[in-house]
CSV table of C-alpha atoms in Angstrom, one decimal:
chain,number,residue,atom,x,y,z
A,1,MET,CA,-110.9,44.9,31.2
A,2,LYS,CA,-108.7,47.7,30.0
A,3,LYS,CA,-109.0,49.2,26.6
A,4,ILE,CA,-105.7,49.3,24.2
A,5,ASN,CA,-105.2,51.2,21.1
A,6,LEU,CA,-103.6,49.0,18.5
A,7,ALA,CA,-102.0,50.1,15.3
A,8,VAL,CA,-101.0,48.0,12.1
A,9,THR,CA,-98.7,49.7,9.6
A,10,GLN,CA,-98.4,48.7,6.0
A,11,MET,CA,-95.4,49.8,3.9
A,12,SER,CA,-93.3,48.8,1.1
A,13,CYS,CA,-89.9,47.8,1.4
A,14,GLY,CA,-86.7,48.1,-0.9
A,15,TRP,CA,-83.2,46.7,-0.6
A,16,ASP,CA,-82.1,50.0,1.4
A,17,ARG,CA,-82.2,48.9,5.0
A,18,GLY,CA,-81.6,52.2,6.3
A,19,VAL,CA,-84.6,53.6,4.4
A,20,ASN,CA,-86.9,50.7,5.4
A,21,ILE,CA,-86.3,51.6,9.2
A,22,GLU,CA,-86.5,55.1,8.9
A,23,ASN,CA,-90.2,54.5,7.5
A,24,ALA,CA,-91.0,52.1,10.0
A,25,VAL,CA,-90.1,54.8,12.6
A,26,LYS,CA,-92.0,57.1,11.0
A,27,LEU,CA,-95.0,55.0,10.9
A,28,VAL,CA,-94.7,54.4,14.6
A,29,HIS,CA,-94.3,58.1,15.5
A,30,GLU,CA,-97.6,58.7,13.4
A,31,ALA,CA,-99.5,56.0,15.1
A,32,ALA,CA,-98.5,56.8,18.5
A,33,ALA,CA,-99.4,60.3,17.8
A,34,GLN,CA,-102.9,59.1,17.1
A,35,GLY,CA,-103.1,57.2,20.3
A,36,ALA,CA,-101.8,54.0,19.6
A,37,GLN,CA,-100.2,52.1,22.4
A,38,ILE,CA,-99.1,48.9,20.3
A,39,VAL,CA,-97.9,49.2,16.8
A,40,LEU,CA,-97.4,46.3,14.6
A,41,LEU,CA,-95.0,46.2,11.8
A,42,ARG,CA,-95.2,43.8,8.8
A,43,GLU,CA,-92.9,40.9,9.4
A,44,LEU,CA,-89.4,41.0,8.0
A,45,PHE,CA,-89.7,44.9,7.5
A,46,GLU,CA,-86.3,45.8,7.2
A,47,THR,CA,-85.7,44.1,3.9
A,48,PRO,CA,-88.0,42.9,0.8
A,49,TYR,CA,-89.6,39.3,1.8
A,50,PHE,CA,-89.4,36.8,-0.7
A,51,CYS,CA,-89.5,33.0,-0.8
C-alpha cells in the first residue's frame, strides 16, 4: 500500500472570482510545499455558495 499525503483547505469566499482563485492557488502552493500530493478545495470555491 502506498502512502499519499492529503491536504484539506478552508477559506472564505467573496464575490470577486479572481481573488478567490488567487487565494485557492496560494493555499494549494502552501500545501504542496508541506508535502501534499492531493489538495482538496471547498465545493464551489470560486464564489460564495448559497441556497
